[in-house]
Amino acid sequence: MPTSLTINGSSHTVDLPDEVPLLWVLRDEIGLTGTKFGCGVAACGACTVQIDGEAVRSCQVALGDVWGEVTTIEGLGTPDAMNKIQQAWVEHQVAQCGYCQSGQIMQAAALLAENPSPSDDEIDEAMAGNLCRCGTYPRIRAAIHTAAGNLKEA
Amino acid sequence: MASIGKIARRTFLIGSAAIVGGVAFGVYYVRRPAPNPLEPAEGEAALNPFVLIDRQGVTLFAPRAEMGQGVKTTWAALIAEELDVELDQVRVLHGPAAAAYYNSAMIGEGLPNKGYDISDFQHNVGQALGEIGKVLSLHVTGGSTSMKDGFERMREAGATARETLKEAAAQRLGVDRASLTTVAGKVVAPDGTEIPYPELAEAAAQIDPPEATLRDPGQWRYLGKHVPRVDMVGKSTGTAEFGIDVRLPEMKFASVRMNPRLGGGMKGFDASAAEAMPGVETVVDLDGGVAVIASNTWLAMQAVDAIEVEWDEAPYPPETDALFERIAAAFDTDANSTMRDDGDVSTLPEGATEITAEYRLPYLAHATMEPMNGTAIYSGGRVEFWGGNQAPTFTRDKIAETAGLDSDAVDVHTTYMGGGFGRRGEFDFAVIAAKVAMAVPGTPVQTTWSREEDMRHDFYRPGAMARMRGAVKDGKAVLLDGQIAAQSALFQAMGRLGVPSGGPDKVLVEGAFNQPYAIPNYRIRGHVADLAVPVGFWRSVGNSFNGFFHDTFLDEMAHLAGVDPLEFRLEHMKTEHPPSAGCLEAVRDMSGWTGKTPDDVGRGVGFTYSFGTPVAQIIEVVDEDSTIRISKAWIACDMGLALDPGTVEAQMVSGMVYGLSAACFGEITYAGGEVEQGNFPDYEVLRMHTAPVTEVRVLETNRHMGGAGEPGTPPAMPALGNALFDLTGRRARTLPLNREFDLLI
């Protein structure tokens, strides 16, 4: 049965079993490959997207359960029009392999929407579920602080 | 090995852009020692296209695996430095699999010297030997070699191209080439006339490249400074294309299950349930495993899991303890190597106090964030492959072998890598992707492994043991006699390439035999354990276990001698290798090391010289309500020359975090021949709140340039163990540490 979704402000209709996780709908059906597959069990955070502004692991949200508008990394900003969080990521030269960074940025965006001035401890708590095998954590933390400052000025 | 026929075809492929209105420059022009490019030894050099200019602009080729270490940017900066182009105005591509893109530094690393003590002559011998890389088509990224490899060659490529473009401009303007300058992709005449490079490309293609001299480092604009990475915007916007992101028209998605008893075969399978599942299109018998091709990856994963398979037994003892019994038994065999044998270790010096210790480290998985995958299409007697890989020519040749094709019939497109750490130097994932695609000719198929398949089908860091014997007298080490036993990752990897190997395995003992300490009686022997568990290159390779063995034992010797562990190391190092001593002094000063800490704080020092770079680290741990947290870290390295200090700093932190993750939590164990760990909940790694706040200092006094991607990993493990000893008085002789210590998760 076709399912309708709103992703990054656009409507999409897909014809897939209800239990297919949102991650794979995004990647293999819609072609939005910015959201990454890392573990499939909500243990790494690489697949983080937002549903109605809440950060969720898209590998654990079944297509049939998507309850609101989906925002992916592609919806946050583009290379020519980056969001302030993405700009901070570039300013701090955060990414190494870069594979986890879409998830990191989506998690950080949800944090900053809820808490405009997070402390180090609050950042650590919010980001604890997002793994980075390259160990970019110090730069992620710095970029979140910079983004917080720049978002307040805007 | 590339044939002349292949060379000619590849030349044309790259050169075709020149023929249609552009020019390809390469160091072939610089190093052309004989006129006939099709002489085999010379012909290989004819394939060195690093700069391509056409009417659209300038393209630089950085044919090294970008797996996070920043090589794409710094490699391009080496060319841009001499070519005078702005990095944000050029394209940087990886390029095809080609012998021309051989690694000239890797083979020199195999010389039987310690590294830190080599003469300029030996250094040059290493560079000369590197040319063998051409003959072997050694298009490989690994061993922290890229900058050593590219430093001269890429600047030469840029400089030669620049002078050729100037000559073309000189001829057009009727002026002397020496009167012209270049800036930002343009030739500038004395009267201010500017000619963009693309307008000169066709004329330049007709010119025999003139000699070019390299600029004095004082004139550098890019090198020695942090250059914004060319991949940063793509990786911050989800637009950088990893192997798993390749999308082709009409593409199908597959997943795979190979025998979890690694290397064992398959007796048979029943796919009837899988075939009835939604989205399933084809079940593929991979001879040793099965794959399902479906309409999306998740449906393929569900279906491949539903196949009932009867697997053969593992070709190795099926339990962890039995594997380590075999490793221990290697101590009783003849040594494979005695790479260091100073003085006489057979007699305990008079008045010295002896100490012995046995260490044991587990097998480890790479656990790259991007699970193994590959995309391929098989049609018309050709295979085209897309994916992250650290060895494009080997990948190409293995796919060709699998498909029964000539290497010329295989094209490899190397994408960004969601981590490599040595795992993507293998080609199993590419071969599997090709086999799956061969089941549906004409249809592109992306084969993605589940995380569990990835973790359970790795080429693991070998489990390893060490037996160390040492002696101290009057506060100094007077004897150190170490034996290392493990499987040989090198021999196994060579075997997979079909290259016979033997003789002393330097990699097995690196990080132990070549440490810069003046100890009068000093011997290191390596023993190869003969086991069929798949093992491979894991970030820092042999150093990843020997760093722990050697440095932890030094710490034990320092405590036995009653000397501060940092000063103990320094004392034995300062005359042997001053740059190494400088690293220890730097972390001592940065951390305010006094050798004393409050009761709830522990500090440990670790040091390893690896890949030409000495790295010292101090790790601080704190006891917080009986849970131990890694709070701070200080790192000092001596790169000789840090081409991009910002990237070096990032790699030092990265290497340390990778090492700490392994030290705290990393362990691959076996039951019934199968790996017990399958996903991150069983294979915990450091997270933001468990990683230390870190300060890095990059020194540049070393005589020769060192590597950056790996040397940060080895000292992290002993430094943490030594810190826990300082905190608790308990000495960790095995890893992971969370078995014995209550570490914060």
PDB file of C-alpha atoms in Angstrom, chain B residues 446-638:
ATOM      1  CA  GLN B 446      25.185  -2.581  -4.634  1.00  0.00           C
ATOM      2  CA  THR B 447      26.097  -5.199  -2.054  1.00  0.00           C
ATOM      3  CA  THR B 448      26.071  -3.912   1.536  1.00  0.00           C
ATOM      4  CA  TRP B 449      27.116  -5.968   4.511  1.00  0.00           C
ATOM      5  CA  SER B 450      25.165  -5.793   7.745  1.00  0.00           C
ATOM      6  CA  ARG B 451      27.193  -4.505  10.684  1.00  0.00           C
ATOM      7  CA  GLU B 452      27.218  -8.044  12.044  1.00  0.00           C
ATOM      8  CA  GLU B 453      28.551  -9.452   8.780  1.00  0.00           C
ATOM      9  CA  ASP B 454      31.226  -6.741   8.789  1.00  0.00           C
ATOM     10  CA  MET B 455      32.360  -7.353  12.350  1.00  0.00           C
ATOM     11  CA  ARG B 456      32.305 -11.136  11.965  1.00  0.00           C
ATOM     12  CA  HIS B 457      34.162 -11.218   8.640  1.00  0.00           C
ATOM     13  CA  ASP B 458      37.094  -8.950   9.243  1.00  0.00           C
ATOM     14  CA  PHE B 459      40.791  -9.438   8.743  1.00  0.00           C
ATOM     15  CA  TYR B 460      41.521  -8.959  12.408  1.00  0.00           C
ATOM     16  CA  ARG B 461      44.390  -7.386  14.229  1.00  0.00           C
ATOM     17  CA  PRO B 462      46.143 -10.577  15.338  1.00  0.00           C
ATOM     18  CA  GLY B 463      45.861 -11.709  18.897  1.00  0.00           C
ATOM     19  CA  ALA B 464      49.391 -11.457  20.276  1.00  0.00           C
ATOM     20  CA  MET B 465      51.523 -12.445  23.235  1.00  0.00           C
ATOM     21  CA  ALA B 466      54.834 -11.242  24.599  1.00  0.00           C
ATOM     22  CA  ARG B 467      57.300 -12.665  27.066  1.00  0.00           C
ATOM     23  CA  MET B 468      59.535  -9.942  28.371  1.00  0.00           C
ATOM     24  CA  ARG B 469      62.584 -10.240  30.543  1.00  0.00           C
ATOM     25  CA  GLY B 470      64.491  -7.232  31.765  1.00  0.00           C
ATOM     26  CA  ALA B 471      66.973  -6.089  34.360  1.00  0.00           C
ATOM     27  CA  VAL B 472      67.673  -2.817  36.110  1.00  0.00           C
ATOM     28  CA  LYS B 473      70.694  -1.664  38.022  1.00  0.00           C
ATOM     29  CA  ASP B 474      71.423   1.691  39.653  1.00  0.00           C
ATOM     30  CA  GLY B 475      68.214   3.160  38.303  1.00  0.00           C
ATOM     31  CA  LYS B 476      68.889   2.146  34.714  1.00  0.00           C
ATOM     32  CA  ALA B 477      67.808  -0.591  32.334  1.00  0.00           C
ATOM     33  CA  VAL B 478      70.724  -2.895  31.645  1.00  0.00           C
ATOM     34  CA  LEU B 479      68.919  -5.701  29.852  1.00  0.00           C
ATOM     35  CA  LEU B 480      65.743  -6.114  27.826  1.00  0.00           C
ATOM     36  CA  ASP B 481      64.971  -9.404  26.112  1.00  0.00           C
ATOM     37  CA  GLY B 482      61.597  -9.643  24.440  1.00  0.00           C
ATOM     38  CA  GLN B 483      59.789 -12.362  22.518  1.00  0.00           C
ATOM     39  CA  ILE B 484      56.665 -11.607  20.495  1.00  0.00           C
ATOM     40  CA  ALA B 485      54.301 -14.303  19.225  1.00  0.00           C
ATOM     41  CA  ALA B 486      51.414 -13.724  16.834  1.00  0.00           C
ATOM     42  CA  GLN B 487      50.115 -14.656  13.444  1.00  0.00           C
ATOM     43  CA  SER B 488      51.861 -12.841  10.626  1.00  0.00           C
ATOM     44  CA  ALA B 489      49.451 -10.333   9.116  1.00  0.00           C
ATOM     45  CA  LEU B 490      52.057  -9.581   6.467  1.00  0.00           C
ATOM     46  CA  PHE B 491      52.532 -13.167   5.303  1.00  0.00           C
ATOM     47  CA  GLN B 492      48.778 -13.734   5.216  1.00  0.00           C
ATOM     48  CA  ALA B 493      48.094 -10.530   3.263  1.00  0.00           C
ATOM     49  CA  MET B 494      50.856 -11.370   0.776  1.00  0.00           C
ATOM     50  CA  GLY B 495      49.368 -14.822   0.381  1.00  0.00           C
ATOM     51  CA  ARG B 496      46.000 -13.332  -0.511  1.00  0.00           C
ATOM     52  CA  LEU B 497      47.759 -11.391  -3.253  1.00  0.00           C
ATOM     53  CA  GLY B 498      49.421 -14.549  -4.484  1.00  0.00           C
ATOM     54  CA  VAL B 499      52.851 -13.187  -3.634  1.00  0.00           C
ATOM     55  CA  PRO B 500      55.171 -15.665  -1.923  1.00  0.00           C
ATOM     56  CA  SER B 501      56.568 -14.360   1.342  1.00  0.00           C
ATOM     57  CA  GLY B 502      58.972 -15.511   3.983  1.00  0.00           C
ATOM     58  CA  GLY B 503      62.039 -14.477   5.863  1.00  0.00           C
ATOM     59  CA  PRO B 504      62.022 -12.147   8.824  1.00  0.00           C
ATOM     60  CA  ASP B 505      58.682 -10.391   9.316  1.00  0.00           C
ATOM     61  CA  LYS B 506      59.632  -6.886  10.421  1.00  0.00           C
ATOM     62  CA  VAL B 507      55.981  -5.930  10.869  1.00  0.00           C
ATOM     63  CA  LEU B 508      55.539  -8.594  13.563  1.00  0.00           C
ATOM     64  CA  VAL B 509      58.122  -6.897  15.786  1.00  0.00           C
ATOM     65  CA  GLU B 510      57.791  -3.242  14.773  1.00  0.00           C
ATOM     66  CA  GLY B 511      57.195  -1.081  17.798  1.00  0.00           C
ATOM     67  CA  ALA B 512      59.431  -3.370  19.888  1.00  0.00           C
ATOM     68  CA  PHE B 513      62.743  -3.908  18.075  1.00  0.00           C
ATOM     69  CA  ASN B 514      63.060  -0.350  16.826  1.00  0.00           C
ATOM     70  CA  GLN B 515      62.458   1.764  19.912  1.00  0.00           C
ATOM     71  CA  PRO B 516      65.023   4.502  20.532  1.00  0.00           C
ATOM     72  CA  TYR B 517      66.415   3.402  23.871  1.00  0.00           C
ATOM     73  CA  ALA B 518      70.064   2.875  24.735  1.00  0.00           C
ATOM     74  CA  ILE B 519      69.989  -0.399  26.633  1.00  0.00           C
ATOM     75  CA  PRO B 520      73.307  -2.274  26.450  1.00  0.00           C
ATOM     76  CA  ASN B 521      71.875  -5.790  26.294  1.00  0.00           C
ATOM     77  CA  TYR B 522      68.807  -5.652  24.123  1.00  0.00           C
ATOM     78  CA  ARG B 523      67.228  -8.390  22.017  1.00  0.00           C
ATOM     79  CA  ILE B 524      63.839  -8.678  20.308  1.00  0.00           C
ATOM     80  CA  ARG B 525      62.710 -11.871  18.653  1.00  0.00           C
ATOM     81  CA  GLY B 526      59.538 -12.548  16.706  1.00  0.00           C
ATOM     82  CA  HIS B 527      57.741 -15.911  16.528  1.00  0.00           C
ATOM     83  CA  VAL B 528      55.107 -16.605  13.918  1.00  0.00           C
ATOM     84  CA  ALA B 529      52.026 -18.511  15.041  1.00  0.00           C
ATOM     85  CA  ASP B 530      50.663 -20.684  12.266  1.00  0.00           C
ATOM     86  CA  LEU B 531      46.897 -20.227  12.351  1.00  0.00           C
ATOM     87  CA  ALA B 532      44.260 -19.700   9.679  1.00  0.00           C
ATOM     88  CA  VAL B 533      42.260 -16.991  11.478  1.00  0.00           C
ATOM     89  CA  PRO B 534      41.999 -14.147   8.938  1.00  0.00           C
ATOM     90  CA  VAL B 535      44.301 -11.358  10.073  1.00  0.00           C
ATOM     91  CA  GLY B 536      45.334  -8.130   8.424  1.00  0.00           C
ATOM     92  CA  PHE B 537      46.573  -4.599   8.814  1.00  0.00           C
ATOM     93  CA  TRP B 538      44.881  -2.706  11.629  1.00  0.00           C
ATOM     94  CA  ARG B 539      45.838   0.934  12.184  1.00  0.00           C
ATOM     95  CA  SER B 540      49.551   0.871  13.172  1.00  0.00           C
ATOM     96  CA  VAL B 541      49.748  -2.914  12.508  1.00  0.00           C
ATOM     97  CA  GLY B 542      52.475  -4.602  14.614  1.00  0.00           C
ATOM     98  CA  ASN B 543      52.984  -1.419  16.602  1.00  0.00           C
ATOM     99  CA  SER B 544      49.429  -1.802  17.872  1.00  0.00           C
ATOM    100  CA  PHE B 545      50.484  -4.698  20.090  1.00  0.00           C
ATOM    101  CA  ASN B 546      54.221  -4.150  20.388  1.00  0.00           C
ATOM    102  CA  GLY B 547      53.721  -0.578  21.529  1.00  0.00           C
ATOM    103  CA  PHE B 548      51.769  -1.938  24.477  1.00  0.00           C
ATOM    104  CA  PHE B 549      54.193  -4.776  25.227  1.00  0.00           C
ATOM    105  CA  HIS B 550      57.359  -2.739  25.027  1.00  0.00           C
ATOM    106  CA  ASP B 551      56.214   0.431  26.697  1.00  0.00           C
ATOM    107  CA  THR B 552      54.253  -1.251  29.484  1.00  0.00           C
ATOM    108  CA  PHE B 553      57.307  -3.340  30.263  1.00  0.00           C
ATOM    109  CA  LEU B 554      59.496  -0.229  30.388  1.00  0.00           C
ATOM    110  CA  ASP B 555      57.022   1.220  32.866  1.00  0.00           C
ATOM    111  CA  GLU B 556      57.321  -1.920  34.979  1.00  0.00           C
ATOM    112  CA  MET B 557      61.113  -1.678  34.807  1.00  0.00           C
ATOM    113  CA  ALA B 558      61.011   1.990  35.857  1.00  0.00           C
ATOM    114  CA  HIS B 559      58.932   1.149  38.921  1.00  0.00           C
ATOM    115  CA  LEU B 560      61.278  -1.716  39.764  1.00  0.00           C
ATOM    116  CA  ALA B 561      64.205   0.688  39.425  1.00  0.00           C
ATOM    117  CA  GLY B 562      62.451   3.207  41.637  1.00  0.00           C
ATOM    118  CA  VAL B 563      62.710   5.932  39.010  1.00  0.00           C
ATOM    119  CA  ASP B 564      59.977   8.241  37.714  1.00  0.00           C
ATOM    120  CA  PRO B 565      58.666   6.427  34.596  1.00  0.00           C
ATOM    121  CA  LEU B 566      58.919   9.476  32.368  1.00  0.00           C
ATOM    122  CA  GLU B 567      62.452  10.320  33.489  1.00  0.00           C
ATOM    123  CA  PHE B 568      63.400   6.639  33.151  1.00  0.00           C
ATOM    124  CA  ARG B 569      62.418   6.621  29.477  1.00  0.00           C
ATOM    125  CA  LEU B 570      64.053   9.987  28.899  1.00  0.00           C
ATOM    126  CA  GLU B 571      67.321   8.894  30.447  1.00  0.00           C
ATOM    127  CA  HIS B 572      67.675   5.995  28.013  1.00  0.00           C
ATOM    128  CA  MET B 573      66.501   7.995  25.026  1.00  0.00           C
ATOM    129  CA  LYS B 574      68.168  11.378  25.145  1.00  0.00           C
ATOM    130  CA  THR B 575      71.421  10.374  23.489  1.00  0.00           C
ATOM    131  CA  GLU B 576      69.913   7.597  21.370  1.00  0.00           C
ATOM    132  CA  HIS B 577      67.375   9.809  19.590  1.00  0.00           C
ATOM    133  CA  PRO B 578      66.963  13.448  20.669  1.00  0.00           C
ATOM    134  CA  PRO B 579      63.715  14.051  18.695  1.00  0.00           C
ATOM    135  CA  SER B 580      62.075  11.219  20.647  1.00  0.00           C
ATOM    136  CA  ALA B 581      63.343  12.679  23.899  1.00  0.00           C
ATOM    137  CA  GLY B 582      61.953  16.033  22.780  1.00  0.00           C
ATOM    138  CA  CYS B 583      58.475  14.515  22.567  1.00  0.00           C
ATOM    139  CA  LEU B 584      58.712  13.179  26.110  1.00  0.00           C
ATOM    140  CA  GLU B 585      59.950  16.536  27.383  1.00  0.00           C
ATOM    141  CA  ALA B 586      57.112  18.275  25.577  1.00  0.00           C
ATOM    142  CA  VAL B 587      54.351  16.188  27.190  1.00  0.00           C
ATOM    143  CA  ARG B 588      56.104  16.487  30.536  1.00  0.00           C
ATOM    144  CA  ASP B 589      56.023  20.273  30.233  1.00  0.00           C
ATOM    145  CA  MET B 590      52.537  20.494  28.720  1.00  0.00           C
ATOM    146  CA  SER B 591      50.995  18.387  31.464  1.00  0.00           C
ATOM    147  CA  GLY B 592      53.049  19.789  34.330  1.00  0.00           C
ATOM    148  CA  TRP B 593      54.212  16.232  35.073  1.00  0.00           C
ATOM    149  CA  THR B 594      55.621  15.879  38.567  1.00  0.00           C
ATOM    150  CA  GLY B 595      55.325  12.137  38.983  1.00  0.00           C
ATOM    151  CA  LYS B 596      52.859  12.764  41.786  1.00  0.00           C
ATOM    152  CA  THR B 597      49.082  12.939  41.584  1.00  0.00           C
ATOM    153  CA  PRO B 598      46.204  13.264  44.072  1.00  0.00           C
ATOM    154  CA  ASP B 599      44.747   9.964  45.329  1.00  0.00           C
ATOM    155  CA  ASP B 600      41.802  10.035  42.942  1.00  0.00           C
ATOM    156  CA  VAL B 601      43.909  10.880  39.888  1.00  0.00           C
ATOM    157  CA  GLY B 602      46.318   8.689  37.953  1.00  0.00           C
ATOM    158  CA  ARG B 603      48.699   9.605  35.192  1.00  0.00           C
ATOM    159  CA  GLY B 604      50.594   7.397  32.793  1.00  0.00           C
ATOM    160  CA  VAL B 605      53.082   8.079  30.079  1.00  0.00           C
ATOM    161  CA  GLY B 606      53.395   6.104  26.871  1.00  0.00           C
ATOM    162  CA  PHE B 607      55.839   6.331  24.019  1.00  0.00           C
ATOM    163  CA  THR B 608      56.163   4.597  20.645  1.00  0.00           C
ATOM    164  CA  TYR B 609      58.318   5.403  17.649  1.00  0.00           C
ATOM    165  CA  SER B 610      56.436   4.215  14.569  1.00  0.00           C
ATOM    166  CA  PHE B 611      56.214   5.070  10.867  1.00  0.00           C
ATOM    167  CA  GLY B 612      59.115   7.454  11.294  1.00  0.00           C
ATOM    168  CA  THR B 613      57.346   9.531  13.924  1.00  0.00           C
ATOM    169  CA  PRO B 614      58.056   9.450  17.662  1.00  0.00           C
ATOM    170  CA  VAL B 615      54.892  10.055  19.704  1.00  0.00           C
ATOM    171  CA  ALA B 616      54.696  10.569  23.460  1.00  0.00           C
ATOM    172  CA  GLN B 617      51.387  10.667  25.292  1.00  0.00           C
ATOM    173  CA  ILE B 618      50.320  11.269  28.851  1.00  0.00           C
ATOM    174  CA  ILE B 619      46.894  10.046  29.852  1.00  0.00           C
ATOM    175  CA  GLU B 620      45.132  11.178  33.011  1.00  0.00           C
ATOM    176  CA  VAL B 621      42.374   9.158  34.659  1.00  0.00           C
ATOM    177  CA  VAL B 622      40.127  10.111  37.544  1.00  0.00           C
ATOM    178  CA  ASP B 623      38.212   7.961  39.984  1.00  0.00           C
ATOM    179  CA  GLU B 624      34.689   9.332  40.251  1.00  0.00           C
ATOM    180  CA  ASP B 625      32.588   7.322  42.716  1.00  0.00           C
ATOM    181  CA  SER B 626      34.527   4.144  41.843  1.00  0.00           C
ATOM    182  CA  THR B 627      34.045   4.666  38.119  1.00  0.00           C
ATOM    183  CA  ILE B 628      37.180   5.566  36.210  1.00  0.00           C
ATOM    184  CA  ARG B 629      37.020   8.263  33.561  1.00  0.00           C
ATOM    185  CA  ILE B 630      39.751   9.186  31.087  1.00  0.00           C
ATOM    186  CA  SER B 631      39.858  12.919  31.696  1.00  0.00           C
ATOM    187  CA  LYS B 632      42.816  14.415  29.895  1.00  0.00           C
ATOM    188  CA  ALA B 633      45.517  13.631  27.395  1.00  0.00           C
ATOM    189  CA  TRP B 634      48.634  15.338  26.119  1.00  0.00           C
ATOM    190  CA  ILE B 635      50.306  14.320  22.875  1.00  0.00           C
ATOM    191  CA  ALA B 636      53.609  15.401  21.359  1.00  0.00           C
ATOM    192  CA  CYS B 637      54.918  14.109  18.043  1.00  0.00           C
ATOM    193  CA  ASP B 638      57.908  14.985  15.917  1.00  0.00           C
TER     194      ASP B 638
END
